[in-house]
Tab-separated table of C-alpha atoms in Angstrom:
chain	number	residue	atom	x	y	z
H	1	MET	CA	-12.787	8.648	18.059
H	2	PRO	CA	-10.964	11.536	19.778
H	3	THR	CA	-7.726	10.166	21.224
H	4	GLY	CA	-5.657	13.334	21.539
H	5	PRO	CA	-2.343	14.237	19.926
H	6	ALA	CA	0.529	11.841	19.345
H	7	PRO	CA	2.815	10.983	22.280
H	8	GLU	CA	5.517	13.512	23.036
H	9	PRO	CA	9.162	12.349	22.954
H	10	GLY	CA	9.907	10.562	26.215
H	11	GLU	CA	6.250	10.063	27.060
H	12	SER	CA	5.157	6.535	28.011
H	13	GLY	CA	3.768	5.623	24.615
H	14	PHE	CA	1.973	2.385	25.507
H	15	GLN	CA	-0.217	4.234	28.029
H	16	HIS	CA	-1.010	7.120	25.696
H	17	PRO	CA	-4.740	7.208	24.818
H	18	ARG	CA	-4.075	7.303	21.082
H	19	VAL	CA	-1.646	4.376	21.149
H	20	LYS	CA	-3.973	2.380	23.405
H	21	ALA	CA	-6.861	3.009	21.000
H	22	TYR	CA	-4.838	1.665	18.066
H	23	LEU	CA	-3.517	-1.312	20.026
H	24	ASP	CA	-7.022	-2.254	21.108
H	25	ILE	CA	-7.779	-3.116	17.473
H	26	PHE	CA	-5.311	-6.020	17.636
H	27	ASP	CA	-5.518	-9.432	19.237
H	28	THR	CA	-2.750	-10.008	21.777
H	29	ASP	CA	-1.015	-12.420	19.353
H	30	ALA	CA	-1.785	-10.523	16.139
H	31	THR	CA	0.651	-9.866	13.301
H	32	LEU	CA	1.047	-6.535	11.495
H	33	TRP	CA	2.863	-6.087	8.191
H	34	GLU	CA	3.460	-2.621	6.776
H	35	ALA	CA	5.241	-1.468	3.656
H	36	GLY	CA	8.970	-1.988	3.801
H	37	GLY	CA	9.405	-4.270	6.771
H	38	LYS	CA	8.989	-7.692	8.315
H	39	ALA	CA	5.772	-8.676	10.043
H	40	ARG	CA	5.537	-7.704	13.719
H	41	ARG	CA	3.895	-10.147	16.127
H	42	GLY	CA	2.056	-9.316	19.328
H	43	ARG	CA	1.299	-6.000	20.949
H	44	ASP	CA	4.833	-5.713	22.348
H	45	GLU	CA	6.139	-5.417	18.758
H	46	ILE	CA	3.144	-3.672	17.205
H	47	GLY	CA	3.080	-0.951	19.893
H	48	PRO	CA	6.531	0.487	19.059
H	49	SER	CA	5.598	0.437	15.357
H	50	ILE	CA	2.526	2.566	16.102
H	51	ILE	CA	4.559	4.937	18.275
H	52	ASN	CA	7.225	5.343	15.583
H	53	SER	CA	4.611	6.012	12.908
H	54	LEU	CA	2.898	8.651	15.037
H	55	GLY	CA	6.291	10.199	15.676
H	56	LEU	CA	6.816	10.695	11.936
H	57	VAL	CA	3.290	11.893	11.150
H	58	ARG	CA	2.111	13.410	14.402
H	59	ASP	CA	-1.077	14.911	13.013
H	60	LEU	CA	-2.092	11.902	10.905
H	61	ARG	CA	-5.791	11.837	10.104
H	62	TYR	CA	-7.591	9.509	7.756
H	63	ARG	CA	-11.072	8.739	6.531
H	64	GLY	CA	-12.382	5.506	5.129
H	65	THR	CA	-13.115	5.452	1.403
H	66	ASP	CA	-14.423	1.970	0.620
H	67	VAL	CA	-15.062	-1.017	2.869
H	68	VAL	CA	-15.581	-4.636	1.808
H	69	ALA	CA	-16.129	-7.423	4.324
H	70	GLU	CA	-16.278	-11.069	3.352
H	71	GLY	CA	-16.213	-13.758	5.982
H	72	SER	CA	-13.472	-12.903	8.462
H	73	THR	CA	-11.663	-10.600	5.997
H	74	VAL	CA	-12.164	-6.831	6.017
H	75	VAL	CA	-10.465	-4.598	3.433
H	76	PHE	CA	-10.876	-0.844	3.490
H	77	GLY	CA	-9.474	2.138	1.688
H	78	GLN	CA	-8.080	5.114	3.553
H	79	TRP	CA	-7.326	8.655	2.489
H	80	ASN	CA	-4.463	9.809	4.741
H	81	GLU	CA	-3.519	13.410	5.474
H	82	ALA	CA	-0.546	14.582	7.528
H	83	THR	CA	2.159	17.223	7.851
H	84	VAL	CA	5.763	16.135	7.321
H	85	LYS	CA	8.549	18.708	7.824
H	86	GLY	CA	6.035	21.483	7.258
H	87	HIS	CA	4.660	19.987	4.040
H	88	LYS	CA	1.024	18.930	3.795
H	89	ILE	CA	0.827	15.497	2.218
H	90	ALA	CA	-2.078	13.247	1.305
H	91	PHE	CA	-2.014	9.715	-0.015
H	92	PRO	CA	-4.216	6.610	-0.352
H	93	GLN	CA	-3.743	3.378	1.532
H	94	ILE	CA	-5.419	-0.015	1.694
H	95	ALA	CA	-5.744	-1.823	5.018
H	96	ARG	CA	-6.452	-5.560	5.071
H	97	ASN	CA	-7.470	-7.263	8.309
H	98	VAL	CA	-8.440	-10.812	9.207
H	99	LEU	CA	-10.667	-10.726	12.284
H	100	GLY	CA	-11.258	-13.168	15.087
H	101	ASP	CA	-14.639	-14.011	16.589
H	102	ASP	CA	-14.344	-11.076	19.004
H	103	GLY	CA	-13.665	-8.588	16.191
H	104	LYS	CA	-9.974	-8.115	17.033
H	105	SER	CA	-7.471	-8.190	14.167
H	106	LEU	CA	-5.541	-11.455	13.991
H	107	GLN	CA	-3.571	-10.405	10.911
H	108	ALA	CA	-3.222	-6.935	9.411
H	109	ARG	CA	-1.443	-5.675	6.319
H	110	ARG	CA	-1.093	-2.117	5.045
H	111	TYR	CA	-0.491	-1.202	1.398
H	112	TYR	CA	0.780	2.302	0.583
H	113	ASP	CA	3.704	4.064	-1.052
H	114	ARG	CA	6.214	5.439	1.470
H	115	HIS	CA	7.903	7.514	-1.234
H	116	VAL	CA	5.220	10.179	-0.804
H	117	LEU	CA	6.519	10.826	2.726
H	118	LEU	CA	9.978	11.659	1.360
H	119	ARG	CA	9.280	13.094	-2.092
H	120	ASP	CA	8.578	16.708	-1.128
H	121	THR	CA	10.246	16.766	2.262
H	122	LEU	CA	13.879	15.718	1.760
H	123	PRO	CA	16.093	17.195	-0.959
H	124	ASP	CA	18.009	13.940	-1.412
H	125	ALA	CA	14.921	11.750	-1.773
H	126	PRO	CA	15.122	9.502	-4.845
H	127	ALA	CA	13.166	10.502	-7.922
H	128	GLY	CA	9.832	8.777	-8.292
H	129	LEU	CA	9.800	5.478	-10.150
H	130	PHE	CA	7.061	6.522	-12.558
H	131	GLU	CA	7.969	10.135	-13.267
H	132	GLY	CA	6.999	11.213	-16.772
H	133	ILE	CA	4.453	8.469	-17.367
H	134	ALA	CA	1.111	9.884	-18.504
H	135	ASP	CA	-1.406	9.509	-21.300
H	136	ARG	CA	-0.277	10.806	-24.665
H	137	GLY	CA	-2.933	11.499	-27.223
H	138	PRO	CA	-6.696	11.031	-26.932
H	139	ALA	CA	-8.147	8.620	-24.436
H	140	PRO	CA	-10.080	5.649	-25.838
H	141	ALA	CA	-13.828	5.893	-26.075
H	142	GLU	CA	-15.581	5.093	-22.829
H	143	ALA	CA	-16.861	1.560	-22.521
H	144	PRO	CA	-18.902	-0.262	-19.898
H	145	ALA	CA	-16.956	-1.091	-16.756
H	146	SER	CA	-14.946	-4.286	-17.061
H	147	ALA	CA	-16.209	-7.316	-15.215
H	148	ARG	CA	-14.410	-7.903	-11.952
H	149	PRO	CA	-12.017	-10.874	-11.856
H	150	ARG	CA	-13.491	-14.270	-11.094
H	151	ALA	CA	-11.892	-16.846	-8.817
H	152	ALA	CA	-10.963	-19.055	-11.770
H	153	GLU	CA	-8.847	-16.229	-13.248
H	154	LEU	CA	-6.708	-15.620	-10.184
H	155	PRO	CA	-4.050	-18.357	-10.670
H	156	ARG	CA	-3.302	-17.031	-14.149
H	157	ARG	CA	-3.214	-13.479	-12.852
H	158	LEU	CA	-0.785	-14.448	-10.096
H	159	ALA	CA	1.455	-16.124	-12.680
H	160	ALA	CA	1.363	-12.937	-14.761
H	161	TRP	CA	2.536	-10.793	-11.831
H	162	ASN	CA	5.355	-13.214	-11.042
H	163	SER	CA	6.510	-13.500	-14.646
H	164	GLY	CA	6.055	-9.866	-15.677
H	165	ASP	CA	3.428	-10.785	-18.267
H	166	ILE	CA	2.055	-7.333	-19.075
H	167	ASP	CA	-0.214	-8.494	-21.884
H	168	THR	CA	-2.079	-10.870	-19.588
H	169	LEU	CA	-2.476	-8.241	-16.877
H	170	LEU	CA	-3.860	-5.747	-19.377
H	171	ALA	CA	-6.001	-8.180	-21.365
H	172	ARG	CA	-8.846	-8.455	-18.894
H	173	THR	CA	-8.926	-4.747	-18.017
H	174	GLY	CA	-9.703	-3.382	-21.492
H	175	ASN	CA	-10.365	0.358	-21.306
H	176	THR	CA	-10.313	0.356	-17.515
H	177	ARG	CA	-8.524	3.364	-16.039
H	178	LEU	CA	-5.347	2.509	-14.122
H	179	SER	CA	-4.373	4.351	-10.935
H	180	GLY	CA	-1.238	3.585	-8.980
H	181	PRO	CA	1.703	4.994	-7.020
H	182	GLY	CA	3.491	7.886	-8.673
H	183	LEU	CA	0.714	8.898	-11.053
H	184	GLU	CA	-0.709	12.400	-11.184
H	185	ALA	CA	-3.849	11.138	-12.906
H	186	PRO	CA	-5.290	7.746	-13.889
H	187	LEU	CA	-4.049	6.265	-17.159
H	188	SER	CA	-6.556	5.559	-19.917
H	189	THR	CA	-4.474	4.699	-22.968
H	190	ALA	CA	-3.079	1.218	-23.525
H	191	ALA	CA	0.385	2.625	-24.299
H	192	ALA	CA	0.620	4.535	-21.018
H	193	LYS	CA	-0.589	1.578	-18.951
H	194	LYS	CA	1.920	-0.679	-20.655
H	195	SER	CA	4.728	1.842	-19.999
H	196	TYR	CA	3.763	1.978	-16.335
H	197	LEU	CA	3.850	-1.788	-15.893
H	198	GLN	CA	7.023	-2.142	-17.972
H	199	ARG	CA	8.877	0.328	-15.766
H	200	PHE	CA	7.658	-1.561	-12.716
H	201	PHE	CA	8.835	-4.938	-13.999
H	202	ASP	CA	12.179	-3.477	-15.110
H	203	LYS	CA	12.864	-2.890	-11.395
H	204	ALA	CA	10.895	-5.673	-9.739
H	205	ASN	CA	11.526	-9.410	-9.730
H	206	LEU	CA	8.474	-10.706	-7.881
H	207	GLU	CA	7.791	-13.907	-6.007
H	208	LEU	CA	4.240	-13.509	-4.772
H	209	LYS	CA	1.492	-15.811	-3.615
H	210	ALA	CA	-2.235	-15.253	-3.342
H	211	GLY	CA	-3.457	-13.399	-0.280
H	212	GLN	CA	-7.006	-12.495	0.675
H	213	VAL	CA	-9.794	-11.725	-1.802
H	214	ALA	CA	-12.775	-9.633	-0.717
H	215	VAL	CA	-15.751	-9.337	-3.050
H	216	GLY	CA	-18.356	-6.691	-2.300
H	217	LYS	CA	-21.477	-5.566	-4.128
H	218	THR	CA	-19.535	-3.039	-6.222
H	219	THR	CA	-15.851	-3.485	-5.382
H	220	THR	CA	-13.352	-6.350	-5.364
H	221	TYR	CA	-9.985	-6.364	-3.606
H	222	VAL	CA	-7.298	-8.894	-4.593
H	223	GLU	CA	-4.115	-9.240	-2.534
H	224	TRP	CA	-0.719	-10.602	-3.603
H	225	HIS	CA	2.014	-10.920	-0.985
H	226	GLY	CA	5.575	-12.226	-0.882
H	227	THR	CA	8.922	-10.725	-1.848
H	228	VAL	CA	10.550	-8.503	-4.437
H	229	THR	CA	14.198	-8.686	-5.449
H	230	ARG	CA	15.790	-5.441	-6.509
H	231	PRO	CA	18.018	-5.389	-9.635
H	232	GLN	CA	20.908	-5.714	-7.171
H	233	GLY	CA	20.051	-7.016	-3.733
H	234	GLU	CA	18.304	-9.547	-1.529
H	235	PRO	CA	14.588	-10.362	-1.561
H	236	VAL	CA	12.577	-8.057	0.705
H	237	PRO	CA	8.954	-8.284	1.895
H	238	PHE	CA	6.574	-6.859	-0.678
H	239	GLY	CA	2.935	-6.920	-1.642
H	240	ILE	CA	0.411	-5.540	-4.102
H	241	MET	CA	-3.262	-4.832	-3.527
H	242	GLU	CA	-5.509	-4.529	-6.562
H	243	ARG	CA	-8.851	-2.763	-6.325
H	244	PHE	CA	-11.480	-3.181	-9.045
H	245	GLY	CA	-14.113	-0.502	-8.544
H	246	PRO	CA	-17.699	-0.025	-9.685
H	247	ASN	CA	-16.984	2.600	-12.348
H	248	GLY	CA	-14.232	0.854	-14.252
H	249	GLU	CA	-11.396	1.673	-11.846
H	250	TRP	CA	-8.322	-0.527	-11.654
H	251	GLU	CA	-6.138	0.636	-8.774
H	252	LEU	CA	-2.769	-0.668	-7.582
H	253	TYR	CA	-1.340	-0.124	-4.114
H	254	PHE	CA	2.294	-0.948	-3.326
H	255	ASP	CA	5.467	0.612	-1.939
H	256	THR	CA	7.942	1.913	-4.527
H	257	LEU	CA	10.837	2.536	-2.114
H	258	PRO	CA	12.238	-1.025	-2.269
H	259	LEU	CA	12.519	-0.516	-6.039
H	260	LEU	CA	14.294	2.839	-5.731
H	261	ALA	CA	16.973	2.371	-3.065
H	262	ASP	CA	18.766	-0.173	-0.893
H	263	GLN	CA	17.731	-0.663	2.712
H	264	LYS	CA	20.561	1.402	4.201
H	265	THR	CA	19.614	4.392	2.048
H	266	ILE	CA	15.945	4.026	3.004
H	267	ASP	CA	16.838	3.781	6.706
H	268	ASP	CA	19.044	6.887	6.451
H	269	LEU	CA	16.259	8.867	4.758
H	270	PHE	CA	13.716	7.988	7.422
H	271	GLY	CA	16.293	8.732	10.090
H	272	LYS	CA	16.469	12.292	8.731
H	273	LEU	CA	12.694	12.576	8.922
H	274	ALA	CA	12.689	11.313	12.509
H	275	ARG	CA	15.292	13.886	13.543
H	276	SER	CA	13.453	16.816	11.991
């Protein structure tokens, strides 16, 4: 839908065609949670969030990659492209919406890694959490795609995320390829996947609960949402979206910034982006 460029500084953002088009997705009392912050309620809070996001990535464009709808829940992948401080960036994102009878979003959550916005644009951006992790040696022989998780498995899987039980998380995925934030290519070897998860749990103390599950003909999305406590710090909002795809894909979507820096540092970094 053509909605024109992002609002200019000082322009009445709420009346801008692009902002109005985004806001029209939401119910008047909807909530929106995005990586790194508290949930925003109602259009009066969601509107400024949209305006701020468009201010950072003025030429943001995205295309849908995979959509699953089940009941009132809709989960869809996005491939985002934008220019930040002269650098072309591209990154995946998962959007999860719960819809009302009129099709408006009552609850929306967005899963993506904000580190990609900073990584190549600010010289003092923190190093990526998963730098150096890659397959070493030959990949295992290809096997049929793993069965997608069943409802009866989910309580045990939730317990594994909250306790850092890597063996349980890996057990059901077999030779499934793992994609996630900070990886240049999917991981195929058991050693590399274990290293990835170990580095994650070394930084993350999770307290998650089950979110929405959307099961499609070929793809399943499983959402976990709650808080993460940094090695030193207070719990902050956090979530993980898992995608199990038709060709043996196991994909993770989450924000690494809460695991890399305290909130003041993150705010200062995004302040530099906003002033550029």
